[in-house]
């Protein structure tokens, strides 16, 4: 019998992965290829006969790598910086090896039950109420879509309400579902204005955000929960990014009122050291999710009493992959203290950067910084800031993104990569100041 490719090619693939993580800090953060370059460098059709895996590894290095924007880079500061930690990378390999497809409890008991266990563990780590039902979706966009569907089912209404700073996934969900959307204004710290919520009697769902995409502001969830309770409206909390920070008691203020939410999303693939995709969705009303999503055709009916646990009955997907394995690896290999250290490191580095901006003439901070994202700009026009962003990103030294706050273009530095050190942030500041001197 031929030797398994896992034995013959596995060591080289693992070596590639390990050496990539060691050298990624020396590569340009932003992909240097022009659009179309990768397609042009690859054959137009699959080979007739199989090729050695080593050829693929060679092309990964030579052809694909120049087209990779390196999210694992210590100076990746764009959007929300994320990390795929090594234990979770290994767990992905093992999950693919098992290739469990959790359409029913019976088709994947271990995957189904581990998902419940890791969601319970994580709920405890984040200080959530006991007894919430949790499952994993691919992304926060899907989690929020599912929550809005459950809220619509539970209320029979067709209006979604969120703040003007809510993530675009809320508007997209409303649009896909043919529901109406009402956006509520924000105060001068980009938090939802509860006094503008207005009449919620027709609202199916209010989405409050803990850690908005632009500035990481925190909506007053407790006051929003009061308004929802009075109107019989479903409260969904989007803590896709900031939720992980709740592992540290000093950030729990931001979850005040979340215990009264009907559903909550936290992306493990943002700040929880878990490779994309892994979005954690909890609800205290699992029966409403089940009512909205359960549709079991004859071919999937079994006599197993445990089929009540089939997680495909709580969301859009039927075939669900073994995502809990990588989160289990993170929780076991880092533990509470490891996760806390990761969060605190990111926040400390962001705080340092914030201090440098505040102290530098000609620069300004543009929003409060509750977590690890700093919003700032250099004096002058939006155009100058835009040019600055393009220049620093083109340098390959750092990668940052932007937002618009109060109608002004602002730069965002998001710390969250686990390999980011103080030296990384210092270099970012140096690159930004040098580039600012060159753009008028
Ligand atoms: C607050 C918030 N919610 C939702 C999302 C969407 O996340 P996903 O890419 O997992 O759909 C993002 C993305 O950054 C976000 O910032």
Coordinates of C-alpha atoms and ligand atoms in Angstrom, one line a residue:
X1 CA 0.0 0.0 0.0
X2 CA 1.3 3.5 -0.9
X3 CA 2.4 5.6 2.0
X4 CA -0.2 8.2 3.1
X5 CA 0.5 11.7 1.8
X6 CA 0.0 12.8 5.3
X7 CA 3.3 11.0 6.1
X8 CA 5.2 11.8 2.9
X9 CA 4.1 15.5 2.5
X10 CA 2.8 16.3 6.0
X11 CA 6.2 17.2 7.5
X12 CA 6.9 19.6 4.6
X13 CA 3.5 21.3 4.9
X14 CA 3.9 21.7 8.6
X15 CA 7.5 23.0 8.1
X16 CA 6.1 25.5 5.6
X17 CA 3.5 26.6 8.1
X18 CA 6.0 27.0 11.0
X19 CA 8.5 28.8 8.9
X20 CA 5.9 31.1 7.4
X21 CA 4.9 32.2 10.9
X22 CA 8.5 32.8 11.8
X23 CA 9.2 34.9 8.7
X24 CA 5.9 36.7 8.0
X25 CA 7.1 39.8 9.9
X26 CA 9.8 40.3 7.2
X27 CA 7.2 40.2 4.3
X28 CA 5.3 43.3 3.1
X29 CA 2.0 43.3 5.0
X30 CA -0.1 44.2 2.1
X31 CA -0.1 42.0 -1.0
X32 CA 2.1 43.5 -3.6
X33 CA 0.5 41.8 -6.6
X34 CA -1.7 43.7 -9.0
X35 CA -5.3 42.5 -9.6
X36 CA -5.3 39.5 -12.0
X37 CA -1.6 38.6 -11.4
X38 CA -2.4 35.4 -9.6
X39 CA -4.9 34.2 -12.2
X40 CA -2.5 35.0 -15.0
X41 CA 0.3 33.0 -13.3
X42 CA -1.8 29.9 -12.9
X43 CA -3.0 27.4 -15.5
X44 CA -6.4 27.9 -17.0
X45 CA -7.5 24.3 -16.3
X46 CA -6.9 21.6 -13.7
X47 CA -4.2 19.0 -14.6
X48 CA -5.3 15.8 -16.4
X49 CA -3.4 13.6 -14.0
X50 CA -2.5 14.2 -10.4
X51 CA 0.6 16.1 -9.5
X52 CA 2.9 15.7 -6.5
X53 CA 1.8 17.7 -3.4
X54 CA 5.3 19.2 -3.4
X55 CA 4.5 21.0 -6.6
X56 CA 1.6 22.7 -4.9
X57 CA 3.7 23.7 -1.9
X58 CA 6.2 25.2 -4.4
X59 CA 3.4 27.2 -6.1
X60 CA 2.1 28.3 -2.8
X61 CA 5.5 29.9 -2.0
X62 CA 6.3 31.3 -5.5
X63 CA 2.9 32.2 -7.0
X64 CA 0.4 32.6 -4.2
X65 CA 2.4 34.2 -1.4
X66 CA 3.0 37.5 -3.3
X67 CA -0.8 37.7 -3.5
X68 CA -1.3 37.3 0.2
X69 CA -2.1 40.2 2.6
X70 CA -0.6 38.9 5.8
X71 CA -3.2 38.9 8.6
X72 CA -0.7 37.0 10.7
X73 CA 1.9 39.8 10.4
X74 CA 2.9 41.6 13.6
X75 CA 2.3 44.9 11.9
X76 CA -1.2 44.1 10.5
X77 CA -3.3 46.9 12.1
X78 CA -6.2 47.0 9.6
X79 CA -10.0 46.5 10.3
X80 CA -9.9 44.2 13.3
X81 CA -6.5 42.5 13.6
X82 CA -6.9 38.8 14.2
X83 CA -4.7 35.8 15.0
X84 CA -4.8 32.1 14.1
X85 CA -2.9 30.6 17.0
X86 CA -0.8 27.5 16.4
X87 CA -2.9 25.1 18.5
X88 CA -6.0 26.1 16.6
X89 CA -4.2 25.7 13.3
X90 CA -3.4 22.1 14.2
X91 CA -6.9 21.6 15.3
X92 CA -8.1 22.7 11.8
X93 CA -6.0 19.9 10.4
X94 CA -7.5 17.4 12.7
X95 CA -11.1 18.7 12.0
X96 CA -10.5 18.3 8.3
X97 CA -9.1 14.8 8.9
X98 CA -12.3 13.7 10.7
X99 CA -14.4 15.6 8.1
X100 CA -17.5 15.4 10.4
X101 CA -20.6 16.8 8.8
X102 CA -22.9 17.7 11.6
X103 CA -26.3 17.6 9.8
X104 CA -27.8 15.6 12.7
X105 CA -26.6 14.6 16.1
X106 CA -26.2 11.0 14.9
X107 CA -23.9 12.1 12.0
X108 CA -21.5 13.9 14.3
X109 CA -22.1 13.4 18.0
X110 CA -18.7 14.5 19.1
X111 CA -18.8 17.6 17.0
X112 CA -22.3 18.5 18.2
X113 CA -21.6 17.9 21.9
X114 CA -18.2 19.5 21.9
X115 CA -19.8 22.6 20.4
X116 CA -22.1 22.8 23.3
X117 CA -19.3 22.3 25.8
X118 CA -17.0 25.0 24.3
X119 CA -19.8 27.5 24.0
X120 CA -20.6 26.9 27.7
X121 CA -17.0 27.2 28.7
X122 CA -16.7 30.5 26.7
X123 CA -19.9 31.8 28.2
X124 CA -18.4 31.3 31.6
X125 CA -15.1 33.0 30.6
X126 CA -17.1 36.0 29.3
X127 CA -19.3 36.2 32.4
X128 CA -22.5 35.4 30.5
X129 CA -25.6 34.0 32.4
X130 CA -25.7 30.3 32.9
X131 CA -28.0 28.2 30.8
X132 CA -27.8 30.1 27.5
X133 CA -27.8 28.0 24.4
X134 CA -24.8 28.5 22.1
X135 CA -23.8 27.3 18.7
X136 CA -21.3 28.3 16.1
X137 CA -22.0 30.0 12.8
X138 CA -19.4 30.9 10.1
X139 CA -19.5 34.6 10.5
X140 CA -21.1 37.4 12.5
X141 CA -23.0 38.3 9.4
X142 CA -24.7 34.9 9.5
X143 CA -25.1 35.0 13.3
X144 CA -26.9 38.4 13.1
X145 CA -29.0 37.2 10.2
X146 CA -30.1 34.2 12.2
X147 CA -30.8 36.3 15.2
X148 CA -33.0 38.7 13.2
X149 CA -34.9 35.7 11.7
X150 CA -35.5 34.3 15.2
X151 CA -36.6 37.8 16.4
X152 CA -39.0 38.1 13.5
X153 CA -40.4 34.7 14.1
X154 CA -40.9 35.4 17.8
X155 CA -42.5 38.8 17.4
X156 CA -44.3 38.6 14.0
X157 CA -43.0 42.1 13.2
X158 CA -40.9 43.3 10.3
X159 CA -38.8 46.3 11.5
X160 CA -35.1 46.1 12.4
X161 CA -33.6 49.0 14.5
X162 CA -29.9 49.7 15.0
X163 CA -27.6 52.7 15.3
X164 CA -25.9 54.5 12.5
X165 CA -22.7 53.0 13.7
X166 CA -23.9 49.4 13.6
X167 CA -22.1 47.0 11.3
X168 CA -23.3 46.8 7.7
X169 CA -24.3 43.2 8.3
X170 CA -27.5 44.4 10.1
X171 CA -28.6 46.4 7.1
X172 CA -27.7 43.6 4.7
X173 CA -29.7 41.1 6.8
X174 CA -32.7 43.4 6.8
X175 CA -32.4 43.9 3.0
X176 CA -32.1 40.1 2.4
X177 CA -35.1 39.4 4.6
X178 CA -37.2 42.2 3.0
X179 CA -37.5 43.8 6.4
X180 CA -37.6 47.5 7.1
X181 CA -34.6 49.2 8.8
X182 CA -34.5 52.2 11.0
X183 CA -31.2 53.7 12.0
X184 CA -30.9 55.6 15.2
X185 CA -28.5 58.5 15.8
X186 CA -25.4 58.4 18.0
X187 CA -24.1 60.7 20.7
X188 CA -20.7 62.4 20.4
X189 CA -18.9 59.2 21.5
X190 CA -20.6 57.2 18.7
X191 CA -23.0 55.3 21.1
X192 CA -26.6 54.7 20.2
X193 CA -28.9 57.5 21.5
X194 CA -31.6 55.6 23.4
X195 CA -33.7 58.7 23.5
X196 CA -33.9 58.4 19.7
X197 CA -35.1 54.8 19.7
X198 CA -38.6 56.1 19.4
X199 CA -41.7 53.9 19.3
X200 CA -40.6 50.2 19.2
X201 CA -44.0 48.7 19.0
X202 CA -43.4 47.6 15.4
X203 CA -39.8 46.6 15.9
X204 CA -39.0 42.9 15.7
X205 CA -35.3 43.4 16.7
X206 CA -33.1 46.0 18.0
X207 CA -29.4 45.4 17.4
X208 CA -27.1 47.0 20.0
X209 CA -23.3 47.0 19.4
X210 CA -20.6 46.4 22.0
X211 CA -17.5 47.5 20.1
X212 CA -18.6 49.2 16.9
X213 CA -16.7 48.6 13.7
X214 CA -15.4 52.2 13.2
X215 CA -14.5 53.3 16.7
X216 CA -15.3 50.3 19.0
X217 CA -17.9 52.4 20.9
X218 CA -20.3 50.7 23.3
X219 CA -24.0 51.2 23.0
X220 CA -25.9 51.6 26.4
X221 CA -27.2 48.0 26.3
X222 CA -28.9 48.2 29.6
X223 CA -31.1 51.1 28.6
X224 CA -31.8 49.5 25.2
X225 CA -32.8 46.4 27.0
X226 CA -35.3 48.4 29.1
X227 CA -36.9 49.8 25.9
X228 CA -37.0 46.4 24.2
X229 CA -38.6 44.8 27.3
X230 CA -41.3 47.4 27.4
X231 CA -42.1 47.0 23.7
X232 CA -41.8 43.2 23.4
X233 CA -38.9 43.6 21.0
X234 CA -36.0 41.1 20.6
X235 CA -32.6 42.5 21.6
X236 CA -29.6 41.2 19.7
X237 CA -26.2 42.3 20.8
X238 CA -23.3 42.4 18.3
X239 CA -20.1 42.1 20.2
X240 CA -18.3 40.5 17.3
X241 CA -15.0 42.1 18.1
X242 CA -15.1 43.4 21.7
X243 CA -16.9 40.4 23.2
X244 CA -13.6 38.5 23.8
X245 CA -12.4 41.4 26.0
X246 CA -15.0 40.3 28.6
X247 CA -12.6 37.5 29.6
X248 CA -10.9 40.3 31.6
X249 CA -13.0 41.6 34.5
X250 CA -11.8 45.2 33.9
X251 CA -13.8 45.3 30.6
X252 CA -17.0 43.8 31.9
X253 CA -18.6 47.2 32.3
X254 CA -19.1 47.1 28.5
X255 CA -21.4 44.0 28.9
X256 CA -23.6 45.8 31.4
X257 CA -27.2 44.7 30.3
X258 CA -26.0 42.0 27.9
X259 CA -27.5 39.4 30.3
X260 CA -30.9 40.7 29.3
X261 CA -30.3 40.2 25.5
X262 CA -32.2 37.6 23.6
X263 CA -29.2 36.8 21.5
X264 CA -25.5 37.7 21.4
X265 CA -22.7 37.2 18.8
X266 CA -19.0 37.2 19.6
X267 CA -16.5 36.2 16.9
X268 CA -13.9 33.8 18.1
X269 CA -12.2 34.5 14.8
X270 CA -11.6 38.1 15.7
X271 CA -9.8 38.5 19.0
X272 CA -10.0 34.9 20.4
X273 CA -7.0 33.4 18.7
X274 CA -9.2 31.2 16.5
X275 CA -8.7 31.0 12.7
X276 CA -11.6 32.3 10.6
X277 CA -14.3 31.1 10.6
X278 CA -15.8 30.8 14.0
X279 CA -18.7 33.0 15.1
X280 CA -20.3 32.2 18.5
X281 CA -24.0 32.8 18.8
X282 CA -25.8 32.5 22.1
X283 CA -29.5 32.9 22.9
X284 CA -31.6 32.6 26.0
X285 CA -34.5 31.7 23.7
X286 CA -33.4 28.6 21.9
X287 CA -37.0 27.5 21.3
X288 CA -37.5 30.6 19.1
X289 CA -34.5 29.8 17.1
X290 CA -35.7 26.2 16.7
X291 CA -39.2 27.4 15.7
X292 CA -37.6 29.6 13.0
X293 CA -35.1 27.2 11.6
X294 CA -36.2 23.6 12.3
X295 CA -37.2 21.8 9.1
X296 CA -36.4 18.1 9.1
X297 CA -37.3 16.3 5.9
X298 CA -38.1 12.6 6.0
X299 CA -34.6 11.5 4.9
X300 CA -33.1 13.1 8.0
X301 CA -35.6 11.7 10.5
X302 CA -34.1 9.2 13.0
X303 CA -35.4 7.6 16.1
X304 CA -32.6 9.2 18.2
X305 CA -34.0 11.2 21.0
X306 CA -30.8 13.1 20.9
X307 CA -31.8 14.6 17.6
X308 CA -33.3 17.4 19.6
X309 CA -29.6 18.5 19.9
X310 CA -29.1 18.8 16.1
X311 CA -27.6 22.2 15.8
X312 CA -28.7 22.5 12.2
X313 CA -32.1 23.2 13.6
X314 CA -30.9 26.5 15.1
X315 CA -29.4 28.2 12.1
X316 CA -29.4 28.4 8.3
X317 CA -26.9 25.7 7.4
X318 CA -27.6 21.9 7.3
X319 CA -24.0 20.6 6.9
X320 CA -22.0 22.0 9.7
X321 CA -18.2 21.5 10.1
X322 CA -16.3 20.7 13.2
X323 CA -15.5 24.3 14.2
X324 CA -15.6 23.6 17.9
X325 CA -12.3 21.6 17.7
X326 CA -10.2 24.7 17.1
X327 CA -11.9 26.7 19.8
X328 CA -11.4 23.8 22.2
X329 CA -7.7 23.9 21.3
X330 CA -7.6 27.6 22.1
X331 CA -9.4 27.3 25.4
X332 CA -7.3 24.4 26.5
X333 CA -3.9 25.5 25.3
X334 CA -4.2 29.2 26.4
X335 CA -6.7 28.9 29.3
X336 CA -8.3 32.0 30.8
X337 CA -5.0 33.5 31.8
X338 CA -3.6 33.1 28.3
X339 CA -6.6 34.8 26.7
X340 CA -6.5 37.6 29.3
X341 CA -2.8 38.2 28.6
X342 CA -3.5 38.4 24.9
X343 CA -6.3 41.0 25.4
X344 CA -4.3 43.0 27.9
X345 CA -1.3 43.2 25.6
X346 CA -3.4 44.5 22.7
X347 CA -5.0 47.1 24.9
X348 CA -1.7 48.2 26.4
X349 CA -0.1 48.6 23.0
X350 CA -3.1 50.6 21.7
X351 CA -3.0 52.8 24.8
X352 CA 0.7 53.5 24.2
X353 CA 0.1 54.5 20.6
X354 CA -2.8 56.6 21.6
X355 CA -0.5 58.5 24.0
X356 CA 2.0 59.2 21.3
X357 CA -0.7 60.6 19.0
X358 CA -2.1 62.7 21.8
X359 CA 1.3 64.2 22.6
X360 CA 2.3 65.0 19.0
X361 CA 1.5 68.4 17.6
X362 CA -0.3 68.2 14.3
X363 CA -2.1 64.9 15.1
X364 CA -5.4 64.3 16.9
X365 CA -7.4 61.5 18.4
X366 CA -10.9 61.2 16.8
X367 CA -12.7 58.9 19.2
X368 CA -12.5 57.5 22.7
X369 CA -10.6 54.2 22.9
X370 CA -12.3 51.6 25.0
X371 CA -10.3 48.6 23.7
X372 CA -7.4 48.1 21.2
X373 CA -8.4 50.4 18.3
X374 CA -7.1 53.9 18.0
X375 CA -8.9 56.4 15.7
X376 CA -6.7 59.3 14.7
X377 CA -5.8 61.7 12.0
X378 CA -3.1 64.1 10.9
X379 CA -4.0 67.7 10.6
X380 CA -5.2 68.9 7.3
X381 CA -7.8 67.7 4.8
X382 CA -9.4 64.3 4.3
X383 CA -7.4 64.1 1.1
X384 CA -4.1 64.4 3.1
X385 CA -5.2 61.6 5.4
X386 CA -6.3 59.4 2.6
X387 CA -2.9 59.9 0.9
X388 CA -1.2 59.1 4.1
X389 CA -3.0 55.9 4.4
X390 CA -2.2 54.9 0.9
X391 CA 1.4 55.7 1.3
X392 CA 2.0 53.8 4.5
X393 CA 0.1 50.8 3.2
X394 CA 2.0 50.8 0.0
X395 CA 5.3 50.8 2.0
X396 CA 4.5 47.2 3.1
X397 CA 5.7 48.1 6.6
X398 CA 2.3 48.4 8.1
X399 CA -1.3 47.9 7.2
X400 CA -4.0 50.2 8.6
X401 CA -7.6 50.9 7.6
X402 CA -9.9 54.0 7.8
X403 CA -13.3 55.0 8.9
X404 CA -15.5 58.1 8.6
X405 CA -16.5 59.7 11.9
X406 CA -18.4 63.0 12.1
X407 CA -18.1 63.2 8.3
X408 CA -14.3 63.2 8.6
X409 CA -11.9 60.6 7.2
X410 CA -10.0 59.0 10.1
X411 CA -7.2 56.5 10.3
X412 CA -7.7 53.4 12.4
X413 CA -4.9 51.4 14.1
X414 CA -6.3 48.1 15.4
X415 CA -4.0 46.0 17.6
X416 CA -5.0 42.3 17.9
X417 CA -2.4 40.1 16.2
X418 CA -0.7 37.9 18.9
X419 CA 2.7 38.5 17.4
X420 CA 2.5 42.3 17.7
X421 CA 5.0 43.8 20.2
X422 CA 5.8 47.2 21.4
X423 CA 8.5 47.4 18.7
X424 CA 5.8 46.8 16.1
X425 CA 3.7 49.7 17.3
X426 CA 6.8 51.9 17.6
X427 CA 7.6 51.2 14.0
X428 CA 4.1 51.9 12.9
X429 CA 4.2 55.3 14.6
X430 CA 7.6 56.1 12.9
X431 CA 6.3 55.0 9.5
X432 CA 3.2 57.2 9.9
X433 CA 5.2 60.3 11.1
X434 CA 7.7 59.9 8.2
X435 CA 5.0 59.5 5.7
X436 CA 3.0 62.5 7.1
X437 CA 6.0 64.7 6.5
X438 CA 5.9 63.7 2.9
X439 CA 2.2 64.4 2.2
X440 CA 1.1 68.0 2.3
Ligands
LIG1 C1 -19.2 44.9 15.0 C2 -19.1 43.9 13.8 N1 -20.1 43.1 13.6 C3 -20.1 42.2 12.6 C4 -19.0 42.1 11.7 C5 -19.1 41.1 10.6 O1 -18.2 40.1 10.9 P1 -18.1 38.8 9.9 O2 -17.0 39.1 8.9 O3 -17.7 37.7 10.8 O4 -19.4 38.7 9.2 C6 -17.9 43.0 11.9 C7 -16.8 42.9 11.0 O5 -15.7 43.4 11.3 C8 -18.0 43.9 13.0 O6 -17.0 44.8 13.2

